[in-house]
PDB file of C-alpha atoms in Angstrom:
ATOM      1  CA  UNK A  26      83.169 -63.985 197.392  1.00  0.00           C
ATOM      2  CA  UNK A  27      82.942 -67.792 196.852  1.00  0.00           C
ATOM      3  CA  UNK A  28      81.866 -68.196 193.092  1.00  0.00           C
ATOM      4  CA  UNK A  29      80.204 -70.564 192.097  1.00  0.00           C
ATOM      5  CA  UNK A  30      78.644 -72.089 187.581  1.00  0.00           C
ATOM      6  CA  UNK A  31      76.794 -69.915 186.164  1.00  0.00           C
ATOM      7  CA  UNK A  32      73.367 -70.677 185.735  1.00  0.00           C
ATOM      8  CA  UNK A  33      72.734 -72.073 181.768  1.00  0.00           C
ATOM      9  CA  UNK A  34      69.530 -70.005 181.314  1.00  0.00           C
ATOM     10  CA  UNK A  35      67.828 -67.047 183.408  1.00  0.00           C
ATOM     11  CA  UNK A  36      64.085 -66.956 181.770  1.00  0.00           C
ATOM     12  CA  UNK A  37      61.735 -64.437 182.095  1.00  0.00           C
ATOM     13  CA  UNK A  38      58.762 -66.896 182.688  1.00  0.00           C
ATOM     14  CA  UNK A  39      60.349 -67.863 185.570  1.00  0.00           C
ATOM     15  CA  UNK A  40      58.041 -66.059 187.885  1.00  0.00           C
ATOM     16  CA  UNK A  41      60.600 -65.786 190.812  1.00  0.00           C
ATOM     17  CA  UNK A  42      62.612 -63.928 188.285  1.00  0.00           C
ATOM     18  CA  UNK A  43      59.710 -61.888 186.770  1.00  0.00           C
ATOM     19  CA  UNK A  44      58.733 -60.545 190.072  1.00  0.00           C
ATOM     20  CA  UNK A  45      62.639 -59.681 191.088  1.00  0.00           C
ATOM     21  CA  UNK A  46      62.580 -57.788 187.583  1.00  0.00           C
ATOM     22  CA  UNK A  47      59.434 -55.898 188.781  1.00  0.00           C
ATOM     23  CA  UNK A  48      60.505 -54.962 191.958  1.00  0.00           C
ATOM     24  CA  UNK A  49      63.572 -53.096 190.508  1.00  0.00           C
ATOM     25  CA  UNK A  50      63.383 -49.042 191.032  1.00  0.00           C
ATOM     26  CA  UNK A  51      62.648 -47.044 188.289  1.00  0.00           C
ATOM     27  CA  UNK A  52      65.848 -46.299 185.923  1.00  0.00           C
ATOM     28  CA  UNK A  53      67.405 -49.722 187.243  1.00  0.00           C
ATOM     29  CA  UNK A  54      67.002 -52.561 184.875  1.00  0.00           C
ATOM     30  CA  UNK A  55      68.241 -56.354 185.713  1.00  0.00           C
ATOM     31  CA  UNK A  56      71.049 -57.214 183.436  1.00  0.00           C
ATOM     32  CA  UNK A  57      71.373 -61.241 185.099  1.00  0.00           C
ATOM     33  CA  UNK A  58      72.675 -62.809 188.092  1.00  0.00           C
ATOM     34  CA  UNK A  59      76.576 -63.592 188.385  1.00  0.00           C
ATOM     35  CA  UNK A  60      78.768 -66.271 189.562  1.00  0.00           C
ATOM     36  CA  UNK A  61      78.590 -64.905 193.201  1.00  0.00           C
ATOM     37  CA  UNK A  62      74.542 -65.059 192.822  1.00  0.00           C
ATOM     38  CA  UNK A  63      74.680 -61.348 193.251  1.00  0.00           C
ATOM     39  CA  UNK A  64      71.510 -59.582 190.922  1.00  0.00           C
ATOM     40  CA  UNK A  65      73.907 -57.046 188.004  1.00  0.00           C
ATOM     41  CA  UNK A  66      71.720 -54.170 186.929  1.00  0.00           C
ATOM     42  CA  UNK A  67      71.968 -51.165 185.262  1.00  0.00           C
ATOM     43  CA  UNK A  68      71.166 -48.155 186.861  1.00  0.00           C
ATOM     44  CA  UNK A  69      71.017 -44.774 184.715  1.00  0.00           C
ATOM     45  CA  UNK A  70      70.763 -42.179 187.575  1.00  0.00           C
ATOM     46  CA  UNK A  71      74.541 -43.713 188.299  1.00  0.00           C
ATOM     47  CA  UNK A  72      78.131 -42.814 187.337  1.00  0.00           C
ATOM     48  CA  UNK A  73      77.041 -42.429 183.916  1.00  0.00           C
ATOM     49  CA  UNK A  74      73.612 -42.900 181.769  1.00  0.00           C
ATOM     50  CA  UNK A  75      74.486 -45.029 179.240  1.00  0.00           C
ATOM     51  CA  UNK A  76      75.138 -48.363 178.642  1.00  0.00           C
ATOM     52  CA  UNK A  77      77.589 -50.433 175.839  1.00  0.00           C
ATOM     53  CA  UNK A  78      76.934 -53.941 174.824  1.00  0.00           C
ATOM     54  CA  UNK A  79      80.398 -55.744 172.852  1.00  0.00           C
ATOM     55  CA  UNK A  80      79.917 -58.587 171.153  1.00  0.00           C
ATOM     56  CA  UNK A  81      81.293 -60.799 168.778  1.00  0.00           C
ATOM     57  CA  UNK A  82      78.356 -62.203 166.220  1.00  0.00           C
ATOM     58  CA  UNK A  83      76.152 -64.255 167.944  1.00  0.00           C
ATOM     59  CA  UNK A  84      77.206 -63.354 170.980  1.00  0.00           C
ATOM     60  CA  UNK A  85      73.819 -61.578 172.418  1.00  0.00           C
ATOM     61  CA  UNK A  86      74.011 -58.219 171.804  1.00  0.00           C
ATOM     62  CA  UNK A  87      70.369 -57.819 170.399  1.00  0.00           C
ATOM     63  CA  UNK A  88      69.144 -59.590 173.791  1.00  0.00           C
ATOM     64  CA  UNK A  89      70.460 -57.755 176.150  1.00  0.00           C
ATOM     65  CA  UNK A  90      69.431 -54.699 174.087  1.00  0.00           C
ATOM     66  CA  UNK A  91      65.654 -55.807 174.010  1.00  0.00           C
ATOM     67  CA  UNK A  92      66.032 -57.364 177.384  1.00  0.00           C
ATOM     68  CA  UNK A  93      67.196 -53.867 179.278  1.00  0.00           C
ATOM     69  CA  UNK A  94      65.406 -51.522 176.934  1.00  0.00           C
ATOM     70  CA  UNK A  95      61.504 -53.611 178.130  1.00  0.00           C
ATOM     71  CA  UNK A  96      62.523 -52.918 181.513  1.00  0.00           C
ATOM     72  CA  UNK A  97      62.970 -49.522 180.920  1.00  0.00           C
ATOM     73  CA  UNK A  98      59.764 -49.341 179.372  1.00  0.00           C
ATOM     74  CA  UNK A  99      57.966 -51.357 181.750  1.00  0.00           C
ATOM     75  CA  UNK A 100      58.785 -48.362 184.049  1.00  0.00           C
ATOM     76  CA  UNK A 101      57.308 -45.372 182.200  1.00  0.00           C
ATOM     77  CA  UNK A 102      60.238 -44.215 179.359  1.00  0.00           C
ATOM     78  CA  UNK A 103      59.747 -43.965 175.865  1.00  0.00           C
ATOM     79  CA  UNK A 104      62.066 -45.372 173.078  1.00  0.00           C
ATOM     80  CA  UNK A 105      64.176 -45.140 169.817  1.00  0.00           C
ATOM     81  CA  UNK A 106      64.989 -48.284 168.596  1.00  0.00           C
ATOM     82  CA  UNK A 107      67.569 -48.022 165.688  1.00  0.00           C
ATOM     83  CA  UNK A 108      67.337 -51.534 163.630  1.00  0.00           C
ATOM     84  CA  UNK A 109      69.694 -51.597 160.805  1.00  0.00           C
ATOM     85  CA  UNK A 110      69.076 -55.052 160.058  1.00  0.00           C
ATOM     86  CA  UNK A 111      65.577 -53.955 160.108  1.00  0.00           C
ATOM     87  CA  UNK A 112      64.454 -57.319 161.551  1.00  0.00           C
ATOM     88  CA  UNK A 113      66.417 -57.730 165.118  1.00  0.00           C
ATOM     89  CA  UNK A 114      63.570 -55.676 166.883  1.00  0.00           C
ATOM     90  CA  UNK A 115      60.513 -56.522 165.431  1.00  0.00           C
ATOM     91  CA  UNK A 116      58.817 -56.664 168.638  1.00  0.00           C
ATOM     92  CA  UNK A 117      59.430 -52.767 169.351  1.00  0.00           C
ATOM     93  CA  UNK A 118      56.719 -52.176 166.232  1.00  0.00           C
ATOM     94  CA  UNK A 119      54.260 -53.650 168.400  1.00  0.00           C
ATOM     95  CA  UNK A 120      54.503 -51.004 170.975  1.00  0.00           C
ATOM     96  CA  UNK A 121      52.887 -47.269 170.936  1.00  0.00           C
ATOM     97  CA  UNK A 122      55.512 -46.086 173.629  1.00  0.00           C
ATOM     98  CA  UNK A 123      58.891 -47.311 171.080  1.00  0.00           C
ATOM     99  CA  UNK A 124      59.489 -45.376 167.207  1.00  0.00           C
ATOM    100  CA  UNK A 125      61.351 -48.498 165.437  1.00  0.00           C
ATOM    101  CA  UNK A 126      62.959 -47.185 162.538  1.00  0.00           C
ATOM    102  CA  UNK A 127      65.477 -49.530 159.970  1.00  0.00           C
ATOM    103  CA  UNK A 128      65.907 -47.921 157.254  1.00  0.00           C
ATOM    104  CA  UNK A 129      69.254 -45.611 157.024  1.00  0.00           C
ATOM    105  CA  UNK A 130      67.211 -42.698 155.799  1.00  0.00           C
ATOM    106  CA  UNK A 131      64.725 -43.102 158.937  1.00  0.00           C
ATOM    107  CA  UNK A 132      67.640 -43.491 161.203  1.00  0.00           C
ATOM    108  CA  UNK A 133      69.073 -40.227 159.960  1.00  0.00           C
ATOM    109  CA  UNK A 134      65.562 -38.219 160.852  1.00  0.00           C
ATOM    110  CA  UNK A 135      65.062 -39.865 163.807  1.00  0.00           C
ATOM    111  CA  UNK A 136      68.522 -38.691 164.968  1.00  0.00           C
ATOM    112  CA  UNK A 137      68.227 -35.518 163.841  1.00  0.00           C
ATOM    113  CA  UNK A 138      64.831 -35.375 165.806  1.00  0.00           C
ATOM    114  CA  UNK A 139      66.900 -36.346 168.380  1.00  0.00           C
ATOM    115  CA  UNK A 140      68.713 -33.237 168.562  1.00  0.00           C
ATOM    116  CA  UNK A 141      65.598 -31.377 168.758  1.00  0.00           C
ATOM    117  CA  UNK A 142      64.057 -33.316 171.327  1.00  0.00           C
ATOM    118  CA  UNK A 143      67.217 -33.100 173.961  1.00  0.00           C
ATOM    119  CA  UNK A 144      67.174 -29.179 173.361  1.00  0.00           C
ATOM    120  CA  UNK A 145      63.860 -29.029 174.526  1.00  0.00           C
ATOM    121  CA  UNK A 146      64.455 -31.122 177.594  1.00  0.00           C
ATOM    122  CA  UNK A 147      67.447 -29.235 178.287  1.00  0.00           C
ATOM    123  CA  UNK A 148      65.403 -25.752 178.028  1.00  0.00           C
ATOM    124  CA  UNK A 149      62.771 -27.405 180.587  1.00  0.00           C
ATOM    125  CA  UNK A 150      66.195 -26.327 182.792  1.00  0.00           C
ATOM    126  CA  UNK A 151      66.018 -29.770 184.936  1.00  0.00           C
ATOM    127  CA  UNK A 152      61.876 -29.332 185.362  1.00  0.00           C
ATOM    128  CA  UNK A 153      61.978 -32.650 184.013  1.00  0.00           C
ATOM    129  CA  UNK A 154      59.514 -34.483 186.887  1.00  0.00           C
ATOM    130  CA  UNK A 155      56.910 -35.520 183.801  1.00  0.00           C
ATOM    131  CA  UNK A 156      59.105 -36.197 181.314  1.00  0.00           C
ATOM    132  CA  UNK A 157      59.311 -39.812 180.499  1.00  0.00           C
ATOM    133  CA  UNK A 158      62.532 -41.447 179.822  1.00  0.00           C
ATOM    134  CA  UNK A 159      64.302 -41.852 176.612  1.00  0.00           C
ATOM    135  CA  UNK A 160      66.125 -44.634 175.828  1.00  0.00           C
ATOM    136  CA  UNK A 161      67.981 -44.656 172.433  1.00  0.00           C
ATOM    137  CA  UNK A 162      68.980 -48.709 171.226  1.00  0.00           C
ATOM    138  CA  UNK A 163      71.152 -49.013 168.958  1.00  0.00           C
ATOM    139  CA  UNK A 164      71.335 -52.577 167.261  1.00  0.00           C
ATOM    140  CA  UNK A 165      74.880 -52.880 165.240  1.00  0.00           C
ATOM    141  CA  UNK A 166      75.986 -49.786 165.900  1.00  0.00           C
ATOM    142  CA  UNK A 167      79.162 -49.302 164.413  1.00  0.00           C
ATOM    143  CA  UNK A 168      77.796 -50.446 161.260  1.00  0.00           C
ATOM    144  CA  UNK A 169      74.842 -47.736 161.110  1.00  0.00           C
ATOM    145  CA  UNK A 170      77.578 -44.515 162.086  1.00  0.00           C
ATOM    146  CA  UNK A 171      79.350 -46.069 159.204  1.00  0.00           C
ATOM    147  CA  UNK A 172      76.398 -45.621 156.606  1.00  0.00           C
ATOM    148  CA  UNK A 173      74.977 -42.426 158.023  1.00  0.00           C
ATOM    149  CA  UNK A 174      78.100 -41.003 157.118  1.00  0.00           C
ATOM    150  CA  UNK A 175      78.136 -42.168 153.734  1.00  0.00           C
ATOM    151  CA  UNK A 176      74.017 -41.073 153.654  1.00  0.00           C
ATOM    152  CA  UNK A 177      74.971 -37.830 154.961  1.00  0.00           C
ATOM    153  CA  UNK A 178      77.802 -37.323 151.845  1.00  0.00           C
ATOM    154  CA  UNK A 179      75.622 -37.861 148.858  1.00  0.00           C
ATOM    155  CA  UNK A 180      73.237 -35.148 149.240  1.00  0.00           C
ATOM    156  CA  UNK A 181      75.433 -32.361 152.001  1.00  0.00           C
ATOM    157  CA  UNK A 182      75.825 -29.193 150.116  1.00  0.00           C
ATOM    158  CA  UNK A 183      79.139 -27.537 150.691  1.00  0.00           C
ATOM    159  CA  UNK A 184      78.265 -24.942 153.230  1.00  0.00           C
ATOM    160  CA  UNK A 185      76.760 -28.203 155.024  1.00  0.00           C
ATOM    161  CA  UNK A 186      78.682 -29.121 158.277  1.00  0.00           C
ATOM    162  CA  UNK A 187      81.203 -32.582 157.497  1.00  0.00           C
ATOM    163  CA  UNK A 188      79.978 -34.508 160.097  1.00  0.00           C
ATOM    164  CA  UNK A 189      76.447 -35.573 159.803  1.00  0.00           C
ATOM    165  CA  UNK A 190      73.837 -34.299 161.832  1.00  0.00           C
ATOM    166  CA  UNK A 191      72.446 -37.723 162.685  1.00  0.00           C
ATOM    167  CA  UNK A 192      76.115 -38.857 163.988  1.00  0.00           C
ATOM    168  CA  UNK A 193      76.174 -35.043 165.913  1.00  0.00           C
ATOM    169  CA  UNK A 194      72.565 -35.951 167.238  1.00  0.00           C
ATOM    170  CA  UNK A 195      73.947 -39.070 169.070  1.00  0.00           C
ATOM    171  CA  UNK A 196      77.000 -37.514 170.218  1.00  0.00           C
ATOM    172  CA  UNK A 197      75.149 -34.678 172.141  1.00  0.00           C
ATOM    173  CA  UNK A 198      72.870 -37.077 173.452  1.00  0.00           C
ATOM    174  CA  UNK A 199      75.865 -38.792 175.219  1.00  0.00           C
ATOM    175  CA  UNK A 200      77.196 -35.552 176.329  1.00  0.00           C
ATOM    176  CA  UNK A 201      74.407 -34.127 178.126  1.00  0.00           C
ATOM    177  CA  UNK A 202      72.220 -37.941 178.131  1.00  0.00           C
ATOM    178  CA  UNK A 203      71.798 -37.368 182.401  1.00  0.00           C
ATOM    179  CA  UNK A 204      70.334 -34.104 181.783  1.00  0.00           C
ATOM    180  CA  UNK A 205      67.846 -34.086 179.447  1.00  0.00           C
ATOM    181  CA  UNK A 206      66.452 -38.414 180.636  1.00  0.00           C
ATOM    182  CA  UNK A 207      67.946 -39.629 177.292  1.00  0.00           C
ATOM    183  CA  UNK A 208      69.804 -42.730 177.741  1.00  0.00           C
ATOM    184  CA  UNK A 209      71.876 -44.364 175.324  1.00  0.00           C
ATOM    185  CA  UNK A 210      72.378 -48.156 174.644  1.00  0.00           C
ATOM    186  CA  UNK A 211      75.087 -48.680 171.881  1.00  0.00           C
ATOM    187  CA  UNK A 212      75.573 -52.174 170.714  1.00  0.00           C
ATOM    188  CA  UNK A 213      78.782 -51.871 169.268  1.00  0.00           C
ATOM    189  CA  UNK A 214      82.598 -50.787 169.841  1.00  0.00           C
ATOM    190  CA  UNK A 215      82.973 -46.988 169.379  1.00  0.00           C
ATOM    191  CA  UNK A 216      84.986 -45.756 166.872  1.00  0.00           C
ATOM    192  CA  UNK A 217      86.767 -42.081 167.659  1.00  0.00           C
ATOM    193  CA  UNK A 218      86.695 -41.886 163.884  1.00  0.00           C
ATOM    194  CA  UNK A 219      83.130 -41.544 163.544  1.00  0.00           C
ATOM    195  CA  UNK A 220      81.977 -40.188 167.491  1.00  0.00           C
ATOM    196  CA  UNK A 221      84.681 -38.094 167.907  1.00  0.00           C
ATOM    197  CA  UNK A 222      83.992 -37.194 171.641  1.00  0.00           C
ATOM    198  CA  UNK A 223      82.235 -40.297 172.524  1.00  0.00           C
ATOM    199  CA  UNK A 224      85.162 -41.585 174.935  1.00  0.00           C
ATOM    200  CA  UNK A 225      84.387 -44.983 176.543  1.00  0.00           C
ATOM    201  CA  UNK A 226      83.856 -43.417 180.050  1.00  0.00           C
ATOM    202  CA  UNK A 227      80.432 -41.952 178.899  1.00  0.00           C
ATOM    203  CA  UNK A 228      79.520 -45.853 179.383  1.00  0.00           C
ATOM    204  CA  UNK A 229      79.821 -46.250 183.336  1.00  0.00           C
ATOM    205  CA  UNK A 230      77.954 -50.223 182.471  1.00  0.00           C
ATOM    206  CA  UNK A 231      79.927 -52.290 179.832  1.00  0.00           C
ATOM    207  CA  UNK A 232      78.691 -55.460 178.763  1.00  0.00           C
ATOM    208  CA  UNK A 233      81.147 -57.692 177.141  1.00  0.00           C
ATOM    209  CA  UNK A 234      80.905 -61.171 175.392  1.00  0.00           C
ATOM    210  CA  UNK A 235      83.384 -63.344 173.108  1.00  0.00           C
ATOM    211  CA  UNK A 236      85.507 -60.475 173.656  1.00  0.00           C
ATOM    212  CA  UNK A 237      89.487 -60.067 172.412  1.00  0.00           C
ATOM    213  CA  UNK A 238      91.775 -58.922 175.006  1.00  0.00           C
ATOM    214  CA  UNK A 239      92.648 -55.718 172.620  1.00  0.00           C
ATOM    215  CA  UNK A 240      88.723 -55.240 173.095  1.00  0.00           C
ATOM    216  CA  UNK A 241      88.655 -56.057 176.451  1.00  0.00           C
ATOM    217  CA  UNK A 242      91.940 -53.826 177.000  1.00  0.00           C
ATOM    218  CA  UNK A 243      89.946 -50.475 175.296  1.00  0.00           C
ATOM    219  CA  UNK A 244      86.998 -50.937 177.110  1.00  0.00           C
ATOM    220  CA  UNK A 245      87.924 -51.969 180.396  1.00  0.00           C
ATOM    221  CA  UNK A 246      91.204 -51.242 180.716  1.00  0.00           C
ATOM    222  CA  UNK A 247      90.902 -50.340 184.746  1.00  0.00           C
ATOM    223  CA  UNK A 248      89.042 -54.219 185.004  1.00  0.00           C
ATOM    224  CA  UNK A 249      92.604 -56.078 185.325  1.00  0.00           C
ATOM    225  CA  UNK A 250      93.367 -57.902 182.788  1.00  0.00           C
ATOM    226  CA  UNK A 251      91.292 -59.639 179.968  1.00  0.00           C
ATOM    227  CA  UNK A 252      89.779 -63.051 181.781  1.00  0.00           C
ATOM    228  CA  UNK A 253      89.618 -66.282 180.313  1.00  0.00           C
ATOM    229  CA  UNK A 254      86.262 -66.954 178.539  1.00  0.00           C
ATOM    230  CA  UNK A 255      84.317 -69.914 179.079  1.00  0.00           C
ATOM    231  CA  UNK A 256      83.414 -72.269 176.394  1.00  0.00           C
ATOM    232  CA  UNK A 257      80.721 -69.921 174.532  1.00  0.00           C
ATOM    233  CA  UNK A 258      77.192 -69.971 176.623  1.00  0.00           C
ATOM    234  CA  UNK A 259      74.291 -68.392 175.269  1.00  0.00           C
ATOM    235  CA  UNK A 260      73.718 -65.438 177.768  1.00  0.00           C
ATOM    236  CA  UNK A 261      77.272 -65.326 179.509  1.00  0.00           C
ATOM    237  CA  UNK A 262      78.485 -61.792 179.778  1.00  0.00           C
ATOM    238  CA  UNK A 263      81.050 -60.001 181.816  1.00  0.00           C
ATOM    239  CA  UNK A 264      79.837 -57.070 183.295  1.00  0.00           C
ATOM    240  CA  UNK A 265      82.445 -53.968 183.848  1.00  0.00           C
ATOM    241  CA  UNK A 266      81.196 -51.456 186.672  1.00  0.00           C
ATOM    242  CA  UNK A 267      82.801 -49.045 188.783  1.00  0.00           C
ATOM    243  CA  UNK A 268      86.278 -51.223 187.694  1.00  0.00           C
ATOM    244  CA  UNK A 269      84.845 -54.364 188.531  1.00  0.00           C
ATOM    245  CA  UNK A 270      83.826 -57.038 186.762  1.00  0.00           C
ATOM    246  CA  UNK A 271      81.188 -59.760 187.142  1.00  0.00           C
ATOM    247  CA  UNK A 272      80.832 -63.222 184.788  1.00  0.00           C
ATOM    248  CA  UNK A 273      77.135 -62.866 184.773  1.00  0.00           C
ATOM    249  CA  UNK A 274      74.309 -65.316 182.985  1.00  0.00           C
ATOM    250  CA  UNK A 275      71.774 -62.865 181.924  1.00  0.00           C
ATOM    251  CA  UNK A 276      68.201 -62.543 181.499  1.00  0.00           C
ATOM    252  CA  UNK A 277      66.454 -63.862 178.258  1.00  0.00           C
ATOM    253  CA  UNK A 278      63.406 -62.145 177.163  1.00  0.00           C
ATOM    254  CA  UNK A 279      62.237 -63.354 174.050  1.00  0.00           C
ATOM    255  CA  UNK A 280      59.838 -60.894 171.399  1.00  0.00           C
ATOM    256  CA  UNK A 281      56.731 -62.178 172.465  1.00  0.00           C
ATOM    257  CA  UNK A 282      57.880 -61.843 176.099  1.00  0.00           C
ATOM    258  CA  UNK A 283      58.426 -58.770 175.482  1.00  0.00           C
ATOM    259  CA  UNK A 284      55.163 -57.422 173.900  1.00  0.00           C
ATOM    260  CA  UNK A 285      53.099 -59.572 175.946  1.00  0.00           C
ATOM    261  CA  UNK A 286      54.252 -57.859 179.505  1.00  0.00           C
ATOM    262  CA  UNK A 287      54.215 -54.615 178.016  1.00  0.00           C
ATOM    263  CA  UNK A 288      50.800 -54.627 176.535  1.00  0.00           C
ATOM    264  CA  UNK A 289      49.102 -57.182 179.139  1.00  0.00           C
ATOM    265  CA  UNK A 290      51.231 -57.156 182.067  1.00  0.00           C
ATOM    266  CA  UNK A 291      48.804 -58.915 184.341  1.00  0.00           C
ATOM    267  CA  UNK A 292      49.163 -61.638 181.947  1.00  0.00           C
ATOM    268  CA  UNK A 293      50.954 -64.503 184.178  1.00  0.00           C
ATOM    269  CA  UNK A 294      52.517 -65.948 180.898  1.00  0.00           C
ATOM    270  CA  UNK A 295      54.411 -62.887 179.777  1.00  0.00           C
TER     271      UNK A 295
END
């Protein structure tokens, strides 16, 4: 296909835009449109259920996060929005569908309610018709494994397991995510050190900006080989599917976007 400049900005008050976002099937979320003007969306009854977001700083990680996760919830699903900065997400506070929790002790309970929560979709045995969604965000990922770990060692007891539950939480959640509707979005680059089984190909959508070519090379190895990047644009991504990938300008959905379509959505200026 003929490509042709990315577009600098894809807006959600475009209404042209806001309409094509509507119009998407549930579990299929609009990531942007790429150089060949072909829409890029996620879709979590695919290949796989989960998602990964790479970034360098700055690089629009917490956008796309917010951007795909109000889609999702425009649809029906619930969320968990794990905000280690505690301030990235303030617009999922807002919302009586999404549990925003910052703090690392709140992360580790909400994890560990995690756990609980997929057993009991998994016991449903796939009767799962009226069970919303579940999508679990994680903002700066690698950085809150890191300090659940270090949580988890100063108060496990020594018949305690080593790993911590939270971290164990997540990783059966990406094991058996298609399953039970949970659906994980992991802004980061995971670490086999700390999720242990969490192999990239649990992440069937990877969405890559200011990327190295050893990060490009671990996460989407069977994409060729790492492109040349653009001068930085706010909202340029590469998107890796089924081995392909697609220099996309995604969608930006700002907080108040955000609220404003999920709590008024026949409000024309969401």
């Amino acid at each position: 296909m003929k490509k042709t400049a990315l577009l600098t900005m894809l807006s959600f008050t475009d209404p042209d835009l806001r309409q094509q976002i509507e119009a998407m099937p549930e579990g299929t979320a609009l990531i942007g449109i790429s150089t060949t003007g072909q829409a890029i969306a996620v879709d979590l009854d695919g290949a796989s259920p989960h998602v990964l977001v790479c970034t360098a700083a700055g690089g629009g990680s917490t956008t796309m996060l917010r951007s795909l996760t109000a889609q999702f919830l425009h649809q029906g699903a619930h969320a968990l929005v794990l905000d280690t900065k505690r301030i990235s997400h303030l617009w999922a506070k807002a919302l009586p569908t999404v549990t925003h929790r910052g703090n690392i002790a709140g992360i580790h309970d909400a994890l560990v309610h995690l756990a609980t929560e997929v057993e009991r979709r998994l016991d449903l045995d796939g009767d799962l018709d009226t069970v919303p969604r579940l999508i679990v965000a994680i903002d700066e990922a690698n950085a809150t494994l890191r300090r659940l770990a270090r949580y988890w060692e100063t108060f496990r007891q020594k018949d305690d397991p080593k790993t911590s539950p939270a971290i164990a939480a997540l990783e059966q959640a990406l094991w058996v995510g298609r399953a039970a509707r949970v659906h994980v979005i992991f802004d980061g680059r995971p670490q086999a050190t700390v999720l242990k089984g969490a192999a990239r190909e649990l992440f069937a959508t990877v969405i890559l900006a200011r990327f190295t070519a050893d990060t490009w090379q671990v996460l989407a190895p069977d994409a060729g080989p790492a492109p040349k990047q653009r001068h930085p644009q706010q909202g340029h991504f590469h998107v890796i599917q089924h081995a392909e990938a697609n220099e996309t300008q995604a969608i930006r959905m700002t907080d108040a976007d955000v609220v404003t379509w999920l709590t008024d959505p026949d409000d024309p200026t969401a």
